[in-house]
PDB file of N, CA and C in Angstrom:
ATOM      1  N   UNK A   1     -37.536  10.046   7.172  1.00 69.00           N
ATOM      2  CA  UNK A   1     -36.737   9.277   6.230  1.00 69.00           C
ATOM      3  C   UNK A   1     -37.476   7.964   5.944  1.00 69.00           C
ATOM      4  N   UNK A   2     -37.540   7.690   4.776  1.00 81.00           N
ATOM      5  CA  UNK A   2     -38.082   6.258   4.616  1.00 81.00           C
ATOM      6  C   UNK A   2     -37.582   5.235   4.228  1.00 81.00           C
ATOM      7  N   UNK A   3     -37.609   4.050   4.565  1.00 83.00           N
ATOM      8  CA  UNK A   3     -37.148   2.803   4.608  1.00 83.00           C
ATOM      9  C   UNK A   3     -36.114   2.717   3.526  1.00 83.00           C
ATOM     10  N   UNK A   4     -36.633   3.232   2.502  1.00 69.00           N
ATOM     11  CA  UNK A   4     -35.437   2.958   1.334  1.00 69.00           C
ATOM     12  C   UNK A   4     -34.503   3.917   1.483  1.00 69.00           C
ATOM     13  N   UNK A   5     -34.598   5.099   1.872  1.00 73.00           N
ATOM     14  CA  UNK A   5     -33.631   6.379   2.237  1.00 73.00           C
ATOM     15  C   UNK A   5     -32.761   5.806   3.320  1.00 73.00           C
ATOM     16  N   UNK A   6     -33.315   5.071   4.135  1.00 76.00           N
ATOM     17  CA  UNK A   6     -32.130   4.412   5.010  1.00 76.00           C
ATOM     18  C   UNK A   6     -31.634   3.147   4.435  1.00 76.00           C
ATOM     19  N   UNK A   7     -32.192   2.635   3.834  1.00 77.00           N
ATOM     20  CA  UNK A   7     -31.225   1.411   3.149  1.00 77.00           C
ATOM     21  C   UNK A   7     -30.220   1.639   2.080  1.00 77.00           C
ATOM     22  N   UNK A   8     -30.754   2.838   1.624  1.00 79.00           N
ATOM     23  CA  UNK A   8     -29.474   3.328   0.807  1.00 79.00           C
ATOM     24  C   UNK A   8     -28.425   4.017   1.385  1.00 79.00           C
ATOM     25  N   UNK A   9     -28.923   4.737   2.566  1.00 77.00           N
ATOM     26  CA  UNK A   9     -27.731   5.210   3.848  1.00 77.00           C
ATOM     27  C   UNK A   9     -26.817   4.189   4.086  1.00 77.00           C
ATOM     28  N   UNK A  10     -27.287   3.168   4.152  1.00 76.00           N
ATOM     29  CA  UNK A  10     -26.501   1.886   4.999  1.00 76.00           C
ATOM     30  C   UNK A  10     -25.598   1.553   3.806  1.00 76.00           C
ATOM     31  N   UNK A  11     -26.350   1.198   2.901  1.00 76.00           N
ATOM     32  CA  UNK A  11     -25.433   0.930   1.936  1.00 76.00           C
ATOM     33  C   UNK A  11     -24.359   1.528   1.547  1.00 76.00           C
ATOM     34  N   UNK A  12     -24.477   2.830   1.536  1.00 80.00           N
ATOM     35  CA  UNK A  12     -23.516   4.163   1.427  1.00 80.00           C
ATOM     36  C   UNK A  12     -22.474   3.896   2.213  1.00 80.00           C
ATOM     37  N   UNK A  13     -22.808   3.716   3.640  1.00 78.00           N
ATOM     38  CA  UNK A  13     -21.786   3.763   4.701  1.00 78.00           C
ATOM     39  C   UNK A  13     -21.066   2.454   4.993  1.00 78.00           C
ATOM     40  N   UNK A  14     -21.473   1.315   4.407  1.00 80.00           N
ATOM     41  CA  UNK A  14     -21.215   0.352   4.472  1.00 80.00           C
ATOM     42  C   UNK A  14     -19.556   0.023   3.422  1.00 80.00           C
ATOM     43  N   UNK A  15     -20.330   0.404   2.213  1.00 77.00           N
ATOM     44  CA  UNK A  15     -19.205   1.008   0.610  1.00 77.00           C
ATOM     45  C   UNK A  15     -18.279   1.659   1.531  1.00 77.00           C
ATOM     46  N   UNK A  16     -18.887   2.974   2.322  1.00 84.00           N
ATOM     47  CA  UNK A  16     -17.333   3.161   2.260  1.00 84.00           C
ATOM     48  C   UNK A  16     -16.499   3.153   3.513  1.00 84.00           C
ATOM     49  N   UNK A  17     -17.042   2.400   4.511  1.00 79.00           N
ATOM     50  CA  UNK A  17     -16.409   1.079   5.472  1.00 79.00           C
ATOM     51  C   UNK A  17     -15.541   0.498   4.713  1.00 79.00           C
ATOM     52  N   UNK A  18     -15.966  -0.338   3.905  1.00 79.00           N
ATOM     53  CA  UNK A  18     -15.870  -1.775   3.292  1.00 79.00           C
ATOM     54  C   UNK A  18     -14.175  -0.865   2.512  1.00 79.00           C
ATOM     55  N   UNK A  19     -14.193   0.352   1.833  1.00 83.00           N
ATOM     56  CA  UNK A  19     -13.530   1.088   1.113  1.00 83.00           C
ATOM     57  C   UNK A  19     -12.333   1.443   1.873  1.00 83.00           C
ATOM     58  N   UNK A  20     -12.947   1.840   3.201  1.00 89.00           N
ATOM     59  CA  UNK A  20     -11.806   2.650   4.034  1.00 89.00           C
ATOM     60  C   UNK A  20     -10.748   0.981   4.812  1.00 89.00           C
ATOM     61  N   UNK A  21     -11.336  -0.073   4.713  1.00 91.00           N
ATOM     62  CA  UNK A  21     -11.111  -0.906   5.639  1.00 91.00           C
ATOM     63  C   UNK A  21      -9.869  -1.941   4.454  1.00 91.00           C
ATOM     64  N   UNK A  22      -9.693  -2.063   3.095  1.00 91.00           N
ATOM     65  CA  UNK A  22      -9.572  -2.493   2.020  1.00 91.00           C
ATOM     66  C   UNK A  22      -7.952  -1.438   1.799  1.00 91.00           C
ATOM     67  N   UNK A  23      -8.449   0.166   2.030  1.00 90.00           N
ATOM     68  CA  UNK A  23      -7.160   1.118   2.152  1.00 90.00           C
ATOM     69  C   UNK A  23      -6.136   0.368   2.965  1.00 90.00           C
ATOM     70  N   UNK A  24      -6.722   0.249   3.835  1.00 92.00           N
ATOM     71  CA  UNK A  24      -5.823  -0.114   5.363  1.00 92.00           C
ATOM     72  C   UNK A  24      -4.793  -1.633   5.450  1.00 92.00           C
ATOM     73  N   UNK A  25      -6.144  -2.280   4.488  1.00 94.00           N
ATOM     74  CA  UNK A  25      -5.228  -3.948   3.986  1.00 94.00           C
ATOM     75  C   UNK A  25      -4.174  -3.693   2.850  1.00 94.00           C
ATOM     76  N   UNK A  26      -4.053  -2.569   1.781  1.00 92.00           N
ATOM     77  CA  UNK A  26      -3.759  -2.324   1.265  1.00 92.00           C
ATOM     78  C   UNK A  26      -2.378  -1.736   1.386  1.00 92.00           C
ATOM     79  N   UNK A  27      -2.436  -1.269   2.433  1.00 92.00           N
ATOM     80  CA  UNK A  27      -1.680  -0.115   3.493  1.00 92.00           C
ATOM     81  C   UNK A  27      -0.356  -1.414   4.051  1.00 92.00           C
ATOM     82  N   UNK A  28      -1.078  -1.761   4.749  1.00 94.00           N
ATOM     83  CA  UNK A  28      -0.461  -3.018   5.672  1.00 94.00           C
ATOM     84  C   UNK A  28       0.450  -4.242   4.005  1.00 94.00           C
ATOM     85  N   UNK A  29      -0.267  -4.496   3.464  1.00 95.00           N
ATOM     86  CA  UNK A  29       0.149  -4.977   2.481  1.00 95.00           C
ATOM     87  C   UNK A  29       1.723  -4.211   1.842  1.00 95.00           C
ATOM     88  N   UNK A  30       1.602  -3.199   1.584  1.00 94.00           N
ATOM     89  CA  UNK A  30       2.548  -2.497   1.290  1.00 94.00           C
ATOM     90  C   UNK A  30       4.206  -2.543   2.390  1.00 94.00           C
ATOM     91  N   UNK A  31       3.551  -2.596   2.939  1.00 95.00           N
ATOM     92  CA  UNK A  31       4.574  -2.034   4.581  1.00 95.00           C
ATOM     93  C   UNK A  31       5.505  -3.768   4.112  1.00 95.00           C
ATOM     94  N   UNK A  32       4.511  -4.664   4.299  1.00 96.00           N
ATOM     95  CA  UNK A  32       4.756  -6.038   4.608  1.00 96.00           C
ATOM     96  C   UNK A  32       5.893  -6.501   3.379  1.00 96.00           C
ATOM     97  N   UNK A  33       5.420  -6.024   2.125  1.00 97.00           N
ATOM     98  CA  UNK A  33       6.261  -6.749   1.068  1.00 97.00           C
ATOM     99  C   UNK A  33       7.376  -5.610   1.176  1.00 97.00           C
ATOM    100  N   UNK A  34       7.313  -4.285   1.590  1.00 96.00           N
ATOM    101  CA  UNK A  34       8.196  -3.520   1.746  1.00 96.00           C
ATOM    102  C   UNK A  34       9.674  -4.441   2.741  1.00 96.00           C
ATOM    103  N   UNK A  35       9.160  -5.221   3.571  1.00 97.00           N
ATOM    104  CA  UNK A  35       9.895  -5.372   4.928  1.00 97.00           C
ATOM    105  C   UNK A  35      10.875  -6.443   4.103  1.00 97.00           C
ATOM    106  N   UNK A  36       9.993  -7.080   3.340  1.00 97.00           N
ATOM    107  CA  UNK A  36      10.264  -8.569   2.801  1.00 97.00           C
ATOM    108  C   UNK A  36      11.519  -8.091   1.782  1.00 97.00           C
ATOM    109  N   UNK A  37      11.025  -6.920   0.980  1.00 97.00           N
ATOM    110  CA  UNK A  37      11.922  -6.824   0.056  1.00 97.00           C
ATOM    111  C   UNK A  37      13.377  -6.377   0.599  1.00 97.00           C
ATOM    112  N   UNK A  38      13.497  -5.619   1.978  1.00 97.00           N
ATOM    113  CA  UNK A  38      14.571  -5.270   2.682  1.00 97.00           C
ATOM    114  C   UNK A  38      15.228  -5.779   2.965  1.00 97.00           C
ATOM    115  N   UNK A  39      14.615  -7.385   3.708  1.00 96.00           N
ATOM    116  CA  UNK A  39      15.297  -8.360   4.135  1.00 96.00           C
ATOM    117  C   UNK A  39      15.644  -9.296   3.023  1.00 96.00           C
ATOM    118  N   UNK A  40      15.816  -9.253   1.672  1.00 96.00           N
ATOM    119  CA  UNK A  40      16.237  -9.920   0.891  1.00 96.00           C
ATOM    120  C   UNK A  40      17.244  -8.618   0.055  1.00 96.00           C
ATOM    121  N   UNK A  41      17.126  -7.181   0.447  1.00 96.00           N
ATOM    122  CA  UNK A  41      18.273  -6.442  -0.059  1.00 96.00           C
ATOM    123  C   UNK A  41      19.387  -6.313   0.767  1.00 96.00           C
ATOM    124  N   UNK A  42      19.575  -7.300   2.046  1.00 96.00           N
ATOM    125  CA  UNK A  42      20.087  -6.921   3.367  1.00 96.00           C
ATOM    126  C   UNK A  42      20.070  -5.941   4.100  1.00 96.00           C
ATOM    127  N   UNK A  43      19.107  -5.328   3.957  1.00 97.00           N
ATOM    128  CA  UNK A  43      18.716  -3.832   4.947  1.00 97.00           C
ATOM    129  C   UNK A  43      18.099  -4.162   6.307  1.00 97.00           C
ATOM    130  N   UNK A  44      18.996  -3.599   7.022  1.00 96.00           N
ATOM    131  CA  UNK A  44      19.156  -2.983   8.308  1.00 96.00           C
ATOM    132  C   UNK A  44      17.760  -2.734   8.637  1.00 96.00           C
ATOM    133  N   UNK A  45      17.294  -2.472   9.745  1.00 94.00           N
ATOM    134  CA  UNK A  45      15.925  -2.391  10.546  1.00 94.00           C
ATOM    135  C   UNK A  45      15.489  -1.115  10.403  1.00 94.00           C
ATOM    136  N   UNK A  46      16.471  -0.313  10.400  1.00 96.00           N
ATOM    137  CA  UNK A  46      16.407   1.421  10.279  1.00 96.00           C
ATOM    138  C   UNK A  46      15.931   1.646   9.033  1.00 96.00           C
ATOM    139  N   UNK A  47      17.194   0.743   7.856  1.00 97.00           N
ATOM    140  CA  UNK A  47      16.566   1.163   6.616  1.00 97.00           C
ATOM    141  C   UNK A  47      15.733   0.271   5.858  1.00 97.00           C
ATOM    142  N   UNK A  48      15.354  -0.375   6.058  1.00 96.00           N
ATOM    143  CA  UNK A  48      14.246  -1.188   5.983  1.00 96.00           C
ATOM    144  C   UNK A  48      12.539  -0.272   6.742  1.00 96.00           C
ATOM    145  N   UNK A  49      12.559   0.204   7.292  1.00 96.00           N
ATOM    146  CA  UNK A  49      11.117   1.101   7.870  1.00 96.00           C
ATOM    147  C   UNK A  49      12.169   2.163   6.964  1.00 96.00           C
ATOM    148  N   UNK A  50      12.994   3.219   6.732  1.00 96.00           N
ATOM    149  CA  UNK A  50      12.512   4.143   5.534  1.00 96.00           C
ATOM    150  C   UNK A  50      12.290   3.594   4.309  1.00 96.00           C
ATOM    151  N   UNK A  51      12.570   2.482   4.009  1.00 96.00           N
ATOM    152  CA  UNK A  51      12.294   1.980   2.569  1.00 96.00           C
ATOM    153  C   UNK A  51      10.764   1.260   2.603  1.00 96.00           C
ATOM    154  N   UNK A  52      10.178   0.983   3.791  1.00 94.00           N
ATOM    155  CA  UNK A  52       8.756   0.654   3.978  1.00 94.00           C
ATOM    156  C   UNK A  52       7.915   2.296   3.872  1.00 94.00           C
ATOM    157  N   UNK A  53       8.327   3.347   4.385  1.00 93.00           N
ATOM    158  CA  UNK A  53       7.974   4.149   4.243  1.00 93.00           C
ATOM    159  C   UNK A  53       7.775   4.705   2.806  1.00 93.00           C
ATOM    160  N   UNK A  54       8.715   4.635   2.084  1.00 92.00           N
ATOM    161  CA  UNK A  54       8.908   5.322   0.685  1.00 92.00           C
ATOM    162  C   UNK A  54       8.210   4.752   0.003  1.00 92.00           C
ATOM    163  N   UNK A  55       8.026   3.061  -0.237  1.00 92.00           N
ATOM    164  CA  UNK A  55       6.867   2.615  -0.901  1.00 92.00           C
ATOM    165  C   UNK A  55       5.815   2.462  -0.647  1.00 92.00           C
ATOM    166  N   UNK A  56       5.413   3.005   0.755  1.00 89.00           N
ATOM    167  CA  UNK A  56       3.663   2.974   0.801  1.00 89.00           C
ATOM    168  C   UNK A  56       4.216   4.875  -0.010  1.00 89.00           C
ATOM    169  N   UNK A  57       4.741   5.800   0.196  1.00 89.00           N
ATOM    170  CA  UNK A  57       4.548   7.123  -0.766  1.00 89.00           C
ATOM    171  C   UNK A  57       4.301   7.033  -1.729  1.00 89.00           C
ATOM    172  N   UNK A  58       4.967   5.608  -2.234  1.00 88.00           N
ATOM    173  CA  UNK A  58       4.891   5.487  -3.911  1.00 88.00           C
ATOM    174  C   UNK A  58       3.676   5.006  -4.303  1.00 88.00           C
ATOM    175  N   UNK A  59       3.192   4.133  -3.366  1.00 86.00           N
ATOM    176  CA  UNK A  59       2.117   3.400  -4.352  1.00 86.00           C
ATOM    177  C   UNK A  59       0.721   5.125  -4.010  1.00 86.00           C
ATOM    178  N   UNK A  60       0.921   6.165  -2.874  1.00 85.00           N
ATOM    179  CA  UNK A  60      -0.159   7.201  -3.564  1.00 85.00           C
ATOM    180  C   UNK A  60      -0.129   8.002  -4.413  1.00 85.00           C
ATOM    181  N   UNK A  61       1.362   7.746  -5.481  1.00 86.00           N
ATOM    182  CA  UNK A  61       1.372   8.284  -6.255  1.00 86.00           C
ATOM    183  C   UNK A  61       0.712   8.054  -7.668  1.00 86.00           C
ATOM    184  N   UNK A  62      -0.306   7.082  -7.847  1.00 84.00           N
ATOM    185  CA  UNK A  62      -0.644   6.389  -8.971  1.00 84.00           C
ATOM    186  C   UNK A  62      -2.167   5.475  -8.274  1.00 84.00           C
ATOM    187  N   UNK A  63      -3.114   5.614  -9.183  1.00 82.00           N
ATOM    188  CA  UNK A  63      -4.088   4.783  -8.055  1.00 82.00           C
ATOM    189  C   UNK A  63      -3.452   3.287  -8.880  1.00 82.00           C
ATOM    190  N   UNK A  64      -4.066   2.319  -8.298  1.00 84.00           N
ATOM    191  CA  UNK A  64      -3.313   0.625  -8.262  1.00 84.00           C
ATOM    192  C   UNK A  64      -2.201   0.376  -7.582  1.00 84.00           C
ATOM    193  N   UNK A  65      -1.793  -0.978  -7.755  1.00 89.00           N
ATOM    194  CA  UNK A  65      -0.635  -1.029  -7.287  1.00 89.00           C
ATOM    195  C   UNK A  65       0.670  -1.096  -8.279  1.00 89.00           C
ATOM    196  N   UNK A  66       0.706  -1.074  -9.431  1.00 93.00           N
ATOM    197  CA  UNK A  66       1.677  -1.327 -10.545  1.00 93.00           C
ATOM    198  C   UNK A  66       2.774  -0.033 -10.108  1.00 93.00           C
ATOM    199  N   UNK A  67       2.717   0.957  -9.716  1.00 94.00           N
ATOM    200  CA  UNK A  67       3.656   1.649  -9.240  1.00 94.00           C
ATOM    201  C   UNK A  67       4.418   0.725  -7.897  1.00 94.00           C
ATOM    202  N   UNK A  68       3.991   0.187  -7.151  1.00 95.00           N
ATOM    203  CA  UNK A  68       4.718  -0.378  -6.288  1.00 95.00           C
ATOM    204  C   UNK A  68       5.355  -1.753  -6.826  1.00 95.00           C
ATOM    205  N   UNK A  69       4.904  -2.424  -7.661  1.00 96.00           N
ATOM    206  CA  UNK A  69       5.131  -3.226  -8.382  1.00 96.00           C
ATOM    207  C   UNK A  69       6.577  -2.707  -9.302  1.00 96.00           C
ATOM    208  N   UNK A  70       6.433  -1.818  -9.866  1.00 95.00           N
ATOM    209  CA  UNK A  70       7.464  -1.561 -10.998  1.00 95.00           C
ATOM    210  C   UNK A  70       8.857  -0.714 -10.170  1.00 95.00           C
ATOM    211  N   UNK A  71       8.571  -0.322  -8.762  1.00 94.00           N
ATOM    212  CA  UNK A  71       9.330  -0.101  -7.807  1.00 94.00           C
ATOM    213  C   UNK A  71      10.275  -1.324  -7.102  1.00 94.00           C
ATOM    214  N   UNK A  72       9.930  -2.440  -7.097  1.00 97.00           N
ATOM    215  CA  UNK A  72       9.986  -3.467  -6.802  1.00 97.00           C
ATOM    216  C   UNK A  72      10.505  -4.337  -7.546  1.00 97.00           C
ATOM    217  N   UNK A  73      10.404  -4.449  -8.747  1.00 97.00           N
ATOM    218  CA  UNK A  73      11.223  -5.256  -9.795  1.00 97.00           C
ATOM    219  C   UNK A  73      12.232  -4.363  -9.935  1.00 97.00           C
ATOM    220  N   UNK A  74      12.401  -2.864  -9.966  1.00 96.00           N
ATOM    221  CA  UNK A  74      13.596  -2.051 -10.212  1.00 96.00           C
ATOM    222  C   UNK A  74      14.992  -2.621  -8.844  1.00 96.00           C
ATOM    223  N   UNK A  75      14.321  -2.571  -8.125  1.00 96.00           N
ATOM    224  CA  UNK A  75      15.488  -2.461  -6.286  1.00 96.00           C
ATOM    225  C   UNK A  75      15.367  -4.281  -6.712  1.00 96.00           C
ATOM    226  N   UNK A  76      14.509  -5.067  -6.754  1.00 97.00           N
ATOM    227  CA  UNK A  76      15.190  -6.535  -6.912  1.00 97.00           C
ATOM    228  C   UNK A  76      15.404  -7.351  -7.763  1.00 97.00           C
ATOM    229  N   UNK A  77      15.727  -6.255  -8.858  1.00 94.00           N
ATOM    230  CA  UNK A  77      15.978  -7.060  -9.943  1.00 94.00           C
ATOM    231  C   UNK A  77      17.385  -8.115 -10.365  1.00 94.00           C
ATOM    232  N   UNK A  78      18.067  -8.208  -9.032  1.00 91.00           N
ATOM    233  CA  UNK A  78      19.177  -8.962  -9.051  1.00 91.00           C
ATOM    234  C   UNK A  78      18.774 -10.358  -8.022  1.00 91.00           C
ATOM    235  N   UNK A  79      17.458 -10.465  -7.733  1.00 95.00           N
ATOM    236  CA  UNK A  79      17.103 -11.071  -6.161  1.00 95.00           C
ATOM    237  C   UNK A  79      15.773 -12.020  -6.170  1.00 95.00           C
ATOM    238  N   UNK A  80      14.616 -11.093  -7.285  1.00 96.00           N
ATOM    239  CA  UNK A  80      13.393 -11.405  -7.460  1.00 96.00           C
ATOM    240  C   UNK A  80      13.035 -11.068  -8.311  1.00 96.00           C
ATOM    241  N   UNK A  81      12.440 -11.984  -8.975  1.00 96.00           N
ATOM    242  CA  UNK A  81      11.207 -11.900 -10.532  1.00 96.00           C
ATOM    243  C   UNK A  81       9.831 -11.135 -10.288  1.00 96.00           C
ATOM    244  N   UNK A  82       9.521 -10.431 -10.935  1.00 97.00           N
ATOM    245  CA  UNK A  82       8.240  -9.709 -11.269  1.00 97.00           C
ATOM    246  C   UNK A  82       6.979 -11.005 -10.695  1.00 97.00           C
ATOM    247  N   UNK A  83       7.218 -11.868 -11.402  1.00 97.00           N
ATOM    248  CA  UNK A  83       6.435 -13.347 -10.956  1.00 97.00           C
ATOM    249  C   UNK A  83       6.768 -13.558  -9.136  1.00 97.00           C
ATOM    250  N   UNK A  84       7.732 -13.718  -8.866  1.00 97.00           N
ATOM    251  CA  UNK A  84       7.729 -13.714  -7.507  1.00 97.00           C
ATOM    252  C   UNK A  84       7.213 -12.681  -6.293  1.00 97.00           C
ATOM    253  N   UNK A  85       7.338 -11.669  -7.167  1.00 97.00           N
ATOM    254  CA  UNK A  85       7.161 -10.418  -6.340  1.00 97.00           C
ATOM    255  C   UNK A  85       5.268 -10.055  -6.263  1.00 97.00           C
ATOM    256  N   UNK A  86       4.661 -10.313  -7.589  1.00 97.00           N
ATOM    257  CA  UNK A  86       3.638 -10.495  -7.633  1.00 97.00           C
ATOM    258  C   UNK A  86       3.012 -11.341  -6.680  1.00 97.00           C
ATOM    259  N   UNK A  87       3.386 -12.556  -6.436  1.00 98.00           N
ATOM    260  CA  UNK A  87       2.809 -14.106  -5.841  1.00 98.00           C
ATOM    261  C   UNK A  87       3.043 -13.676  -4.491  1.00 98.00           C
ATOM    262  N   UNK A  88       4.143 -12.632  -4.047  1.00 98.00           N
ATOM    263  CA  UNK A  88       4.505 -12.161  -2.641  1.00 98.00           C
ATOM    264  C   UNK A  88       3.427 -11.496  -2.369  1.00 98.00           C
ATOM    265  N   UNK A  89       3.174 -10.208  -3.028  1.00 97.00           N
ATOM    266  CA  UNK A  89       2.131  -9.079  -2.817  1.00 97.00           C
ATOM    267  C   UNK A  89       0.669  -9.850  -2.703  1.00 97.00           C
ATOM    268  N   UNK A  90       0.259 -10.609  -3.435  1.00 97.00           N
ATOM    269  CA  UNK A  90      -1.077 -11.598  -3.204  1.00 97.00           C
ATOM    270  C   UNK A  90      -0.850 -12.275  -1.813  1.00 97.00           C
ATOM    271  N   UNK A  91       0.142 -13.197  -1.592  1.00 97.00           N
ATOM    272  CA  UNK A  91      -0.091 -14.077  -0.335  1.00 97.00           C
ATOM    273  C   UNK A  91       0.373 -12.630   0.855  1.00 97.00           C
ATOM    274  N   UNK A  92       0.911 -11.514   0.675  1.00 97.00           N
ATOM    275  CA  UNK A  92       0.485 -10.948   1.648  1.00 97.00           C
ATOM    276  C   UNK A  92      -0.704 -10.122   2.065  1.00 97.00           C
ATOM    277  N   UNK A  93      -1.783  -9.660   0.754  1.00 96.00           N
ATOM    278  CA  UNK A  93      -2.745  -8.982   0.885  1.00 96.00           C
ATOM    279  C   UNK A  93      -3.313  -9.609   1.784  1.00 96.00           C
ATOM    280  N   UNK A  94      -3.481 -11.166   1.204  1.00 96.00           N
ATOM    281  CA  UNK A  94      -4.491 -12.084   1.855  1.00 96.00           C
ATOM    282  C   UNK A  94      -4.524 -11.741   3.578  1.00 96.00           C
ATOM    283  N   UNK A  95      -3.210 -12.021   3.851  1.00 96.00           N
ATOM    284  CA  UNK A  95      -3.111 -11.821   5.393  1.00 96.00           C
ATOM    285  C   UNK A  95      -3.443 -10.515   5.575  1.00 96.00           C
ATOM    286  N   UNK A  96      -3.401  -9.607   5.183  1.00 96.00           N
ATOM    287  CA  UNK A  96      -3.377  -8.309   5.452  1.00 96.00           C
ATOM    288  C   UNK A  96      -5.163  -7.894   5.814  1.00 96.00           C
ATOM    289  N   UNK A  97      -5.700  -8.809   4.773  1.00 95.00           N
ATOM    290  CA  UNK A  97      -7.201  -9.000   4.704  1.00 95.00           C
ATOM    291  C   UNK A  97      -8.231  -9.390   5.931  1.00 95.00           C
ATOM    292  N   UNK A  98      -7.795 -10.598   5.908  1.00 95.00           N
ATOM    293  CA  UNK A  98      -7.691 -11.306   7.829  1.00 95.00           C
ATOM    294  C   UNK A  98      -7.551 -10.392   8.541  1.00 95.00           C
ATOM    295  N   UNK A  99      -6.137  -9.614   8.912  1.00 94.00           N
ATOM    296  CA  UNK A  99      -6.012  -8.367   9.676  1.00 94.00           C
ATOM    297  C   UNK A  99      -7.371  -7.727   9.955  1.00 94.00           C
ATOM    298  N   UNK A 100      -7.252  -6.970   9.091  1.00 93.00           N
ATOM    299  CA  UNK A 100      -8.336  -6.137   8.784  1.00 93.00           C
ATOM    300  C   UNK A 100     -10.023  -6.175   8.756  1.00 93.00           C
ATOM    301  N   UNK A 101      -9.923  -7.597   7.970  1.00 88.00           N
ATOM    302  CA  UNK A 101     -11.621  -7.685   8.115  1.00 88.00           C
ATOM    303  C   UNK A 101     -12.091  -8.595   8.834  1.00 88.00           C
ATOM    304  N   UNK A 102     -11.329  -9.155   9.110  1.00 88.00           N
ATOM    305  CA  UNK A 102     -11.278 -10.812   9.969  1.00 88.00           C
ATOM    306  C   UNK A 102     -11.806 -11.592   9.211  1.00 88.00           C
ATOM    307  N   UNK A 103     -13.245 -12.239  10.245  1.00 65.00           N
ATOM    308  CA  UNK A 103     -13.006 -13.448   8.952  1.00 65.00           C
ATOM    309  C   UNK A 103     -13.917 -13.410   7.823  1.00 65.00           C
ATOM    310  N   UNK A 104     -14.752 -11.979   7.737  1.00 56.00           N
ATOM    311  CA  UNK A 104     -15.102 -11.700   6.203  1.00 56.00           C
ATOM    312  C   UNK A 104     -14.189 -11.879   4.923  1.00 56.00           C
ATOM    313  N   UNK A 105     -12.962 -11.320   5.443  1.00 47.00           N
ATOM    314  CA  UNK A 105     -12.204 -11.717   4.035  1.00 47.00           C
ATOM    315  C   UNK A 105     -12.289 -12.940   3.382  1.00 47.00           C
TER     316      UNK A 105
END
């Protein structure tokens, strides 16, 4: 193998590190604004983790996140703005990021 055949290996495996590790913040992200949105619908601990559950289902139903998004303005639309819910999902990726990549993020 030569030098460039392995630097493009690395690179390869690196992408999809970097890919698989981004799922996972993504993942965690979901769960998190899931929890948030429960505890502002007054849900219970029980139903709060199936309703964390159902929207990480939702968001693999669509690649992005605008499916979890448009899930989310539907259940709080008496509670939370699209604008709020957005500004939620960002300040939790961030952490979710940290999690995940430490302090590369």
């Amino acid at each position: 193998m030569t030098t460039f055949d392995e630097r493009e290996s690395a690179f390869e495996n690196k992408f999809a590190h970097d890919a698989e590790m981004e799922f996972m913040a993504e993942s965690l992200r979901d769960k998190g604004i899931a929890y948030w949105a429960a505890e502002k619908l007054g849900m219970s601990t029980a139903e709060a983790a199936g309703y964390a559950k159902n929207l990480i289902k939702a968001d693999f139903s669509e690649p992005g996140s605008e499916v979890v998004v448009r899930k989310l303005v539907a259940d709080l639309k008496d509670v939370a703005d699209e604008a709020e819910i957005r500004a939620k999902m960002d300040e939790i990726l961030e952490i979710a990021r940290k999690k995940v990549f430490g302090d590369e993020a």
